[in-house]
XYZ file of C-alpha atoms in Angstrom:
665
model
C 154.192 -116.490 16.912
C 156.784 -118.520 14.981
C 154.106 -119.786 12.547
C 152.928 -116.232 11.854
C 156.479 -115.006 11.119
C 157.099 -117.990 8.851
C 154.116 -117.093 6.630
C 154.150 -113.315 7.116
C 155.810 -112.533 3.803
C 153.274 -114.607 1.872
C 150.303 -113.085 3.763
C 151.516 -109.553 3.085
C 151.939 -110.465 -0.574
C 148.312 -111.656 -0.702
C 147.125 -108.339 0.758
C 149.176 -106.357 -1.756
C 147.857 -108.446 -4.662
C 144.246 -107.803 -3.596
C 144.791 -104.045 -3.163
C 146.354 -103.906 -6.634
C 143.452 -105.930 -8.155
C 140.819 -103.716 -6.492
C 142.706 -100.576 -7.631
C 143.247 -99.151 -4.121
C 146.241 -97.194 -5.434
C 146.782 -94.787 -2.488
C 146.214 -97.531 0.052
C 148.668 -99.769 -1.816
C 151.382 -97.057 -1.780
C 150.904 -96.451 1.946
C 150.891 -100.211 2.655
C 154.084 -100.814 0.637
C 155.826 -97.834 2.248
C 154.955 -98.954 5.785
C 156.124 -102.514 5.065
C 159.463 -101.111 3.857
C 159.862 -98.885 6.946
C 159.160 -101.826 9.279
C 161.435 -104.129 7.348
C 158.644 -106.476 6.379
C 159.445 -108.471 3.232
C 156.711 -108.440 0.551
C 156.480 -111.775 -1.249
C 155.253 -111.719 -4.822
C 152.197 -113.938 -5.175
C 153.062 -117.163 -6.897
C 151.827 -117.378 -10.450
C 150.464 -113.814 -10.659
C 152.690 -112.498 -13.441
C 152.702 -115.927 -15.095
C 148.899 -115.912 -15.251
C 148.939 -112.434 -16.789
C 151.363 -113.418 -19.545
C 149.476 -116.664 -20.253
C 146.164 -114.799 -20.511
C 147.632 -112.293 -22.969
C 148.965 -115.134 -25.137
C 145.541 -116.851 -25.227
C 143.838 -113.602 -26.194
C 146.371 -112.999 -28.997
C 145.943 -116.563 -30.302
C 142.148 -116.195 -30.370
C 142.319 -112.870 -32.231
C 144.874 -114.302 -34.672
C 142.635 -117.290 -35.428
C 139.763 -114.820 -35.950
C 141.822 -112.809 -38.460
C 143.003 -115.931 -40.297
C 139.525 -117.489 -40.501
C 140.772 -120.633 -38.753
C 137.571 -121.755 -37.073
C 138.939 -125.071 -35.750
C 141.792 -123.418 -33.839
C 139.557 -120.580 -32.683
C 136.748 -122.725 -31.263
C 139.224 -125.172 -29.740
C 140.757 -122.289 -27.736
C 137.297 -120.803 -27.099
C 135.904 -123.966 -25.520
C 139.106 -124.626 -23.560
C 139.562 -121.195 -21.985
C 136.104 -119.592 -21.858
C 134.266 -121.130 -18.858
C 131.218 -123.219 -19.841
C 129.149 -121.302 -17.267
C 129.828 -118.140 -19.312
C 129.352 -119.792 -22.739
C 126.043 -121.404 -21.733
C 124.689 -118.923 -19.216
C 125.680 -115.440 -20.429
C 123.381 -114.043 -23.143
C 126.075 -111.716 -24.550
C 128.519 -114.629 -24.871
C 125.885 -116.722 -26.656
C 125.110 -113.940 -29.147
C 128.799 -113.240 -29.739
C 129.469 -116.952 -30.374
C 126.617 -117.022 -32.909
C 128.088 -114.089 -34.884
C 131.575 -115.642 -34.674
C 130.213 -118.776 -36.354
C 128.731 -116.567 -39.101
C 132.123 -114.829 -39.480
C 133.920 -118.125 -40.119
C 131.117 -119.443 -42.356
C 131.379 -116.482 -44.784
C 135.140 -115.848 -44.339
C 136.121 -117.311 -47.724
C 133.337 -115.388 -49.483
C 134.728 -112.093 -48.119
C 138.473 -112.717 -48.284
C 139.082 -114.998 -51.292
C 140.555 -113.498 -54.434
C 138.333 -114.748 -57.172
C 136.219 -117.865 -56.676
C 136.658 -119.498 -53.214
C 137.685 -123.151 -53.002
C 134.372 -125.091 -53.123
C 135.471 -127.953 -50.888
C 136.797 -125.601 -48.184
C 133.695 -123.393 -48.408
C 131.380 -126.419 -48.109
C 133.307 -127.543 -45.025
C 132.840 -124.158 -43.320
C 129.148 -124.009 -44.238
C 128.677 -127.569 -42.959
C 130.395 -126.627 -39.689
C 127.991 -123.679 -39.309
C 124.991 -125.854 -40.157
C 125.976 -128.375 -37.461
C 126.225 -125.538 -34.945
C 122.731 -124.294 -35.879
C 121.271 -127.770 -35.383
C 122.916 -128.295 -31.998
C 124.019 -125.529 -29.664
C 122.766 -122.708 -31.877
C 119.221 -124.087 -31.886
C 118.612 -122.296 -28.566
C 118.504 -118.926 -30.380
C 116.150 -120.058 -33.159
C 113.191 -118.304 -31.526
C 115.038 -114.954 -31.377
C 113.984 -112.511 -34.100
C 117.518 -111.087 -34.395
C 119.006 -114.419 -35.449
C 116.110 -116.097 -37.264
C 117.147 -115.029 -40.827
C 120.627 -116.541 -40.401
C 119.214 -120.072 -40.060
C 118.614 -119.913 -43.830
C 122.229 -118.929 -44.587
C 123.592 -122.491 -45.228
C 120.860 -123.079 -47.831
C 121.244 -119.837 -49.847
C 123.324 -120.429 -53.025
C 124.910 -116.950 -53.067
C 124.529 -115.114 -49.712
C 126.537 -112.103 -50.950
C 123.671 -110.889 -53.147
C 120.821 -111.905 -50.847
C 119.150 -108.829 -49.232
C 118.792 -110.560 -45.828
C 122.585 -110.883 -45.516
C 123.618 -107.545 -47.000
C 124.862 -106.260 -43.616
C 127.301 -109.186 -43.210
C 129.252 -108.221 -46.312
C 129.706 -104.534 -45.453
C 133.303 -103.483 -44.727
C 132.465 -102.333 -41.203
C 130.856 -105.633 -40.025
C 134.043 -107.679 -39.393
C 136.016 -104.900 -37.558
C 133.023 -104.196 -35.297
C 132.727 -107.912 -34.460
C 136.488 -108.093 -33.766
C 136.241 -105.127 -31.376
C 133.416 -106.848 -29.475
C 135.514 -110.012 -29.270
C 138.573 -108.160 -27.899
C 136.525 -106.352 -25.235
C 134.846 -109.624 -24.217
C 138.195 -111.446 -23.937
C 139.761 -108.620 -21.915
C 136.825 -108.694 -19.486
C 136.815 -112.502 -19.178
C 140.548 -112.870 -18.602
C 140.637 -110.020 -16.134
C 137.903 -111.764 -14.167
C 139.871 -115.012 -14.349
C 142.966 -113.358 -12.768
C 141.218 -113.324 -9.424
C 143.577 -112.561 -6.513
C 144.440 -115.541 -4.348
C 142.958 -113.914 -1.214
C 139.531 -113.643 -2.889
C 139.782 -117.208 -4.199
C 140.489 -118.529 -0.686
C 137.482 -116.630 0.687
C 135.124 -117.921 -2.040
C 136.274 -121.516 -1.786
C 135.832 -121.510 1.988
C 132.307 -120.042 1.757
C 131.305 -122.436 -1.039
C 132.664 -125.368 0.932
C 130.513 -124.459 3.950
C 127.429 -124.052 1.756
C 128.001 -127.416 0.073
C 128.502 -129.059 3.465
C 125.191 -127.631 4.736
C 123.381 -128.837 1.606
C 124.959 -132.270 1.983
C 123.923 -132.490 5.645
C 120.392 -131.399 4.743
C 120.220 -134.069 2.033
C 121.428 -136.669 4.513
C 118.704 -135.571 6.948
C 115.989 -135.934 4.262
C 117.343 -139.360 3.333
C 117.429 -140.424 6.993
C 113.787 -139.382 7.428
C 112.837 -141.343 4.294
C 114.602 -144.441 5.627
C 112.886 -143.926 8.970
C 109.480 -143.990 7.232
C 110.459 -147.186 5.377
C 111.514 -148.898 8.592
C 108.349 -147.743 10.334
C 106.220 -149.313 7.583
C 108.160 -152.557 7.907
C 107.672 -152.452 11.653
C 103.939 -151.886 11.174
C 103.745 -154.924 8.896
C 105.522 -157.060 11.490
C 103.095 -155.812 14.128
C 100.116 -156.695 11.902
C 101.554 -160.175 11.335
C 101.996 -160.522 15.084
C 98.350 -159.685 15.764
C 97.286 -162.138 13.037
C 99.433 -164.799 14.709
C 97.825 -164.113 18.093
C 94.344 -164.516 16.545
C 95.253 -167.795 14.875
C 96.858 -169.045 18.087
C 93.641 -168.371 19.980
C 91.694 -170.372 17.382
C 94.150 -173.267 17.602
C 93.869 -173.326 21.412
C 90.077 -173.525 21.025
C 90.524 -176.363 18.520
C 92.900 -178.156 20.871
C 90.308 -177.959 23.625
C 87.721 -179.348 21.183
C 89.905 -182.373 20.418
C 89.946 -183.203 24.129
C 86.171 -183.553 23.834
C 86.629 -185.949 20.929
C 86.004 -183.525 18.012
C 88.207 -184.018 14.954
C 90.102 -181.273 13.102
C 89.697 -181.531 9.317
C 92.579 -181.001 6.834
C 90.520 -178.189 5.249
C 90.443 -176.290 8.554
C 94.195 -176.782 9.002
C 94.777 -175.541 5.465
C 92.691 -172.387 6.051
C 94.716 -171.592 9.188
C 98.038 -172.040 7.381
C 96.936 -169.891 4.444
C 96.259 -167.047 6.875
C 99.726 -167.413 8.373
C 101.885 -167.611 5.261
C 103.024 -164.700 3.100
C 100.925 -163.642 0.112
C 103.399 -165.145 -2.386
C 103.128 -168.608 -0.788
C 99.352 -168.721 -0.322
C 98.295 -169.832 -3.794
C 100.908 -172.597 -4.129
C 100.277 -173.618 -0.529
C 96.544 -174.010 -1.072
C 96.973 -176.314 -4.084
C 100.277 -178.136 -3.652
C 100.638 -179.097 0.017
C 99.089 -182.273 1.369
C 97.794 -181.398 4.841
C 96.664 -184.946 5.497
C 100.293 -185.989 5.990
C 101.331 -185.752 9.660
C 103.820 -182.973 10.451
C 103.368 -181.057 7.168
C 101.790 -177.925 8.659
C 104.112 -177.731 11.666
C 107.223 -178.113 9.491
C 106.186 -175.294 7.154
C 105.145 -173.025 9.999
C 108.451 -173.443 11.824
C 110.296 -172.630 8.605
C 108.286 -169.499 7.832
C 107.411 -167.888 11.149
C 109.848 -166.021 13.376
C 109.203 -164.619 16.885
C 108.290 -160.935 17.031
C 108.864 -158.726 20.037
C 106.013 -156.350 20.671
C 106.680 -152.943 22.197
C 104.217 -150.371 23.409
C 103.423 -147.846 20.690
C 102.977 -144.286 21.992
C 100.073 -142.123 20.869
C 100.977 -139.222 18.586
C 100.614 -135.663 19.952
C 97.294 -133.925 19.354
C 97.147 -130.966 16.978
C 95.577 -127.518 16.799
C 93.071 -128.359 14.066
C 91.556 -124.879 13.933
C 94.941 -123.378 13.013
C 95.643 -126.276 10.646
C 92.408 -125.807 8.712
C 92.916 -122.046 8.551
C 96.372 -122.482 6.963
C 95.055 -125.176 4.633
C 92.535 -122.652 3.294
C 94.506 -119.371 3.467
C 98.177 -120.433 3.404
C 100.516 -120.453 0.410
C 100.300 -123.374 -2.016
C 103.660 -124.690 -0.784
C 102.515 -124.639 2.856
C 99.216 -126.320 1.893
C 101.128 -129.087 0.098
C 103.467 -129.701 3.052
C 100.511 -129.797 5.482
C 98.514 -132.223 3.325
C 101.608 -134.415 3.014
C 102.267 -134.372 6.772
C 98.640 -135.193 7.615
C 98.696 -138.083 5.144
C 101.969 -139.400 6.545
C 100.380 -139.409 10.017
C 97.851 -141.911 8.710
C 100.076 -144.005 6.450
C 103.038 -144.367 8.833
C 101.112 -144.716 12.100
C 100.947 -148.138 13.716
C 97.784 -150.134 12.877
C 95.674 -150.356 15.986
C 95.231 -147.791 18.735
C 97.796 -145.316 17.349
C 96.228 -145.133 13.872
C 92.673 -145.211 15.226
C 93.474 -142.267 17.529
C 94.889 -140.261 14.606
C 91.853 -141.003 12.431
C 89.336 -140.258 15.187
C 91.057 -136.918 15.862
C 90.773 -136.044 12.150
C 87.112 -137.051 12.069
C 86.033 -135.431 15.348
C 87.637 -132.151 14.241
C 86.114 -132.492 10.733
C 89.563 -132.046 9.174
C 88.276 -132.137 5.579
C 85.256 -129.896 6.298
C 82.826 -132.609 5.208
C 80.173 -131.055 7.467
C 81.001 -127.436 6.607
C 78.655 -125.308 4.508
C 81.210 -122.500 3.954
C 82.149 -121.652 0.385
C 85.845 -121.861 1.308
C 86.609 -125.247 2.798
C 89.449 -127.756 2.904
C 87.582 -129.966 0.413
C 87.853 -127.204 -2.187
C 91.601 -127.916 -2.380
C 90.611 -130.748 -4.712
C 89.955 -127.992 -7.304
C 93.075 -125.918 -6.508
C 94.927 -124.291 -9.405
C 98.128 -125.810 -8.034
C 98.804 -129.297 -9.464
C 100.725 -130.261 -6.311
C 97.937 -129.186 -3.932
C 95.306 -131.041 -6.012
C 97.400 -134.192 -6.050
C 98.180 -134.091 -2.308
C 94.519 -133.468 -1.465
C 93.545 -136.501 -3.583
C 96.204 -138.600 -1.818
C 94.855 -137.597 1.610
C 91.252 -138.442 0.648
C 92.454 -141.795 -0.696
C 94.227 -142.438 2.619
C 90.958 -141.675 4.497
C 89.064 -144.001 2.141
C 91.561 -146.793 2.868
C 90.163 -147.078 6.402
C 86.631 -148.283 7.206
C 85.946 -145.410 9.637
C 87.422 -142.961 7.126
C 85.003 -144.192 4.458
C 82.116 -143.782 6.879
C 83.210 -140.174 7.576
C 83.517 -139.291 3.886
C 80.252 -141.037 2.980
C 78.141 -138.833 5.283
C 78.124 -136.058 2.694
C 77.509 -136.828 -0.986
C 79.354 -133.650 -2.007
C 82.642 -135.516 -1.438
C 81.549 -138.178 -3.924
C 80.372 -135.576 -6.451
C 83.666 -133.658 -6.175
C 85.684 -136.829 -6.707
C 83.583 -137.824 -9.723
C 84.042 -134.349 -11.208
C 87.795 -134.411 -10.582
C 88.085 -137.880 -12.158
C 86.442 -136.713 -15.385
C 88.302 -133.373 -15.521
C 91.831 -134.386 -14.425
C 93.971 -134.926 -17.498
C 97.268 -133.341 -16.399
C 98.354 -135.382 -13.408
C 98.281 -139.186 -13.565
C 98.872 -139.616 -9.815
C 96.012 -137.243 -8.923
C 93.706 -139.253 -11.149
C 94.960 -142.545 -9.657
C 94.225 -141.393 -6.108
C 90.784 -140.021 -6.995
C 89.979 -143.329 -8.689
C 91.381 -145.277 -5.719
C 89.148 -143.356 -3.309
C 86.053 -143.920 -5.472
C 86.834 -147.635 -5.724
C 86.992 -147.881 -1.931
C 83.767 -145.849 -1.712
C 82.130 -148.605 -3.785
C 82.373 -150.921 -0.769
C 79.449 -148.956 0.707
C 76.018 -149.595 -0.790
C 74.626 -146.024 -0.651
C 77.708 -144.779 -2.509
C 77.423 -147.622 -5.015
C 73.859 -146.496 -5.719
C 74.932 -142.869 -6.185
C 77.792 -143.776 -8.539
C 75.522 -145.971 -10.658
C 72.936 -143.187 -10.876
C 75.661 -140.710 -11.865
C 76.562 -142.891 -14.858
C 80.053 -143.765 -13.645
C 79.767 -147.206 -15.306
C 79.654 -145.520 -18.736
C 82.793 -143.499 -17.926
C 84.645 -146.612 -16.740
C 83.726 -148.636 -19.824
C 84.871 -145.791 -22.064
C 88.185 -145.469 -20.182
C 88.807 -149.231 -20.347
C 88.449 -149.345 -24.139
C 92.180 -148.577 -24.373
C 93.732 -150.297 -21.319
C 97.326 -150.023 -22.585
C 97.156 -146.239 -22.110
C 96.366 -146.642 -18.403
C 98.822 -147.100 -15.533
C 98.683 -150.439 -13.702
C 97.031 -148.755 -10.698
C 94.391 -147.006 -12.830
C 93.639 -150.179 -14.782
C 93.320 -152.374 -11.701
C 91.147 -149.973 -9.707
C 88.962 -149.117 -12.730
C 88.142 -152.779 -13.357
C 87.606 -153.457 -9.637
C 85.259 -150.440 -9.385
C 83.344 -151.577 -12.467
C 82.925 -155.044 -10.951
C 81.640 -153.659 -7.628
C 79.046 -151.544 -9.436
C 78.041 -154.476 -11.670
C 77.200 -156.573 -8.598
C 74.116 -154.402 -8.041
C 70.927 -154.922 -10.027
C 70.917 -151.218 -10.964
C 74.469 -151.593 -12.245
C 73.533 -154.625 -14.331
C 70.635 -152.681 -15.843
C 73.034 -149.872 -16.772
C 75.338 -152.409 -18.443
C 72.370 -153.841 -20.355
C 71.954 -150.456 -22.104
C 75.418 -150.810 -23.669
C 75.728 -154.602 -23.454
C 77.749 -155.023 -26.656
C 80.358 -152.450 -25.621
C 80.667 -153.758 -22.046
C 81.096 -157.365 -23.242
C 83.687 -156.295 -25.848
C 85.708 -154.368 -23.227
C 85.591 -157.194 -20.675
C 86.485 -159.889 -23.238
C 89.493 -157.807 -24.363
C 90.596 -157.434 -20.736
C 90.528 -161.219 -20.268
C 93.713 -161.489 -22.281
C 95.475 -158.457 -20.786
C 99.057 -158.933 -19.581
C 98.194 -157.472 -16.153
C 96.967 -160.634 -14.410
C 95.980 -158.715 -11.246
C 92.775 -157.596 -12.984
C 91.554 -161.095 -13.899
C 89.453 -161.774 -10.744
C 87.581 -158.482 -11.256
C 87.017 -159.071 -14.970
C 85.684 -162.559 -14.183
C 83.493 -161.197 -11.376
C 82.017 -158.482 -13.610
C 81.304 -160.952 -16.423
C 79.694 -163.489 -14.099
C 77.493 -160.803 -12.577
C 76.189 -159.134 -15.742
C 75.565 -162.500 -17.462
C 72.769 -163.049 -14.957
C 70.771 -160.586 -17.106
C 68.972 -162.438 -19.972
C 69.437 -159.666 -22.558
C 73.180 -159.512 -21.870
C 73.411 -163.309 -22.130
C 71.751 -163.172 -25.546
C 74.197 -160.469 -26.680
C 77.142 -162.512 -25.368
C 76.008 -165.656 -27.186
C 75.561 -163.693 -30.400
C 79.148 -162.440 -30.272
C 80.540 -165.949 -29.585
C 81.529 -165.299 -25.976
C 81.760 -169.012 -25.143
C 84.451 -169.572 -27.793
C 86.368 -166.581 -26.464
C 86.184 -167.901 -22.908
C 87.291 -171.403 -23.942
C 90.427 -169.927 -25.528
C 91.459 -168.709 -22.091
C 90.728 -172.081 -20.488
C 93.602 -173.485 -22.583
C 96.020 -170.814 -21.343
C 94.926 -170.024 -17.767
C 95.986 -171.427 -14.406
C 93.802 -173.821 -12.399
C 92.004 -171.067 -10.473
C 91.356 -169.034 -13.634
C 90.038 -172.138 -15.432
C 87.555 -172.899 -12.652
C 86.274 -169.313 -12.637
C 85.807 -169.307 -16.422
C 83.905 -172.588 -16.204
C 81.496 -170.900 -13.782
C 81.114 -167.989 -16.239
C 80.382 -170.374 -19.142
C 77.821 -172.128 -16.990
C 76.211 -168.749 -16.239
C 76.311 -167.874 -19.960
C 74.445 -171.047 -20.901
C 71.880 -170.918 -18.083
C 68.275 -170.201 -18.979
C 67.001 -169.226 -15.548
C 68.224 -166.587 -13.158
C 70.242 -167.844 -10.175
C 68.490 -167.822 -6.823
C 68.228 -164.370 -5.354
C 69.072 -162.394 -8.485
C 65.468 -161.469 -9.158
C 65.183 -160.015 -5.703
C 65.843 -156.311 -5.443
C 69.115 -155.317 -3.819
C 68.245 -151.637 -3.667
C 67.956 -151.490 0.128
C 70.810 -149.470 1.539
C 71.926 -151.775 4.311
C 75.647 -151.879 5.005
C 76.176 -155.632 5.262
C 78.350 -155.697 2.140
C 80.954 -153.453 3.742
C 84.147 -155.383 4.386
C 85.891 -154.330 7.572
C 89.574 -154.397 6.664
C 91.816 -151.344 6.547
C 94.228 -151.434 3.610
C 96.898 -148.713 3.616
C 98.648 -149.039 0.224
C 102.308 -148.180 -0.348
C 101.203 -146.277 -3.501
C 99.761 -143.524 -1.300
C 103.279 -142.231 -0.578
C 104.989 -142.966 -3.911
C 106.735 -140.325 -6.067
C 106.518 -137.358 -3.684
C 106.556 -134.072 -5.630
C 107.983 -131.777 -2.953
C 111.109 -131.908 -0.807
C 111.881 -129.418 1.985
C 114.554 -126.808 1.331
C 117.205 -125.935 3.864
C 115.449 -124.711 7.030
C 111.951 -125.801 5.915
C 109.898 -128.052 8.186
C 107.964 -131.028 6.865
C 106.179 -134.152 8.061
C 105.679 -134.740 11.771
C 108.211 -132.004 12.623
C 106.049 -129.424 10.875
C 102.908 -130.576 12.705
C 104.436 -130.816 16.192
C 106.432 -127.576 15.865
C 103.791 -125.251 14.413
C 100.446 -126.935 15.184
C 100.749 -128.648 18.561
C 97.434 -128.802 20.415
C 95.956 -130.191 23.630
C 96.286 -133.980 24.010
C 92.962 -135.726 23.398
C 92.957 -139.485 22.951
C 89.569 -140.545 21.666
C 90.176 -144.084 20.511
C 87.076 -145.797 19.160
C 86.170 -149.467 19.171
C 86.361 -151.025 15.731
C 83.170 -152.330 14.166
C 82.801 -156.039 13.635
C 82.982 -156.979 9.961
C 82.171 -160.063 7.963
C 85.154 -161.946 9.330
C 83.706 -165.387 8.608
C 82.738 -164.818 4.961
C 85.430 -166.474 2.817
C 86.053 -166.465 -0.944
C 86.916 -169.919 -2.247
C 88.900 -168.693 -5.261
C 87.111 -171.223 -7.486
C 84.106 -169.018 -8.198
C 84.144 -165.469 -9.611
C 83.975 -162.682 -7.020
C 80.401 -161.966 -5.966
C 80.899 -159.401 -3.191
C 82.438 -155.901 -3.316
C 86.206 -155.845 -2.801
C 89.111 -153.424 -3.116
C 92.370 -154.535 -4.818
C 94.494 -153.949 -1.705
C 92.266 -156.153 0.423
C 91.923 -158.823 -2.252
C 95.709 -159.035 -2.786
C 96.318 -159.416 0.941
C 93.967 -162.393 1.103
C 91.412 -160.800 3.415
C 87.901 -162.223 3.581
C 85.476 -160.647 1.173
């Protein structure tokens, strides 16, 4: 009670100030009278009368500067006391400021007796011109103000018909009246009663706190995804370590029987264990014949990893999901496509990811087997840029997995839609990257290679690669890798033979490109197409050997060895063994069996949830929870024993993600 009495006078003063501001005259009289009867002291609000007197002085100073034509003083006061939110956001304030600049620009022309001082006039005109080129430029598209942009360049505005109105006697008083009304309104609004200020500040503070907490939540979820990806990588390394350990145990048993282990075998094991950055230097700089070399490096690079059980993700109501993907709003579609992609990209490699993928496939998530006109696949042609991009990202995520490629490959309409999108998409770079990435991964499957070659995709790729500096690193790398995969087929080589000169020119230009990631694919494509006699003749005619030898001087050891193979191919007179044989049978033996989930799939997200919006796994498990069905499927055996030496150009289909990670091809 003591605290209330101590502040009672001030609280009553706040109430009186608000009643006076809101013009509750009768209520104010009754309130004041009752306070007097009860002996309650009414404290005058601190600064109220002071604010009023200060506001009046500022208004008088602004009007005086207007009358005197002192633009520097006027605009100094204007920018100091008129809130920027009003100056920049209120259309009336912007228009008034424009006319005020005109007033000061022509002030000397209207008020000078005789000829105005040229230097002073030029200064005012220059000030107005600077305004037009900066802040005033925003109104240049408005018909009302367009003629005045010529004012600084007219020798004598007083006689020009476009500016006749400015020099009428009534123009300046009317502008002054508008200024006075504007100032009275602004400074009345600025004399906000303290009670209202307290209320606004408290509400704004709560709103800002909620926004800050929401931002922290989004950031925490992003960090969680990052940590999950790191955890997945550690798990993958662990499984790799287990596989190598099993091989070493077998080798140890073999030594008991008297079989020797070669340094080459030991080197191949170590290369599989070390990080990607160390593999190349390890393969060429470490002497594995020295005792203790391998064990020393392994102890220095490997750390123990604790493996925990990874739970399966909840099953979803796919019927409801697909319905909302087709009929929902574009924003909902985008959030659903993002959440479904995240389920694949952030899930743990192994049973968890396989269960997610098998659930998608068994429920035909993308409607690959649907014959309805409206299907999930049609989102690839959505009018919404975000929906198109997120659909392309999801398809690319499917194509990153061997079983996902098999699912997408069962219907050629997916391939045709992707090819169409690739050729039409010119607005969104990331959409195009993901479409191209999916097609490149499709090229690991022979039937899809055949279809892409027949559709003339080689011609499109060669045309796109004519100007590689205009392409993103991802687009460049996957375009060249796709071209190489298609050139490995006899049908692809025949296509290249039709435009041999152009293909050879493009590939020779790419040899010297600063993006060294593309070099293995350029070398592989060259080596492959040079098996065709007509292309060899074209290459010799354009001096290809001299071009290649230039790069021998500059390249690393691996690059040099590959180019030597290409030169040998260029100078051969007979076809290598097996090239004459047709490779048009559609068997799947060329399919590599590694799943490569790239970090690029989740880069540069376009949408972020607003306050109260659900996204990611929360959206799926809150709105689309279904009956649990775990239908894990045994992985197919791939070509695990087929290795690429690195000395020769690539001669089997690869994808950049798999090639970078050192997987067998």
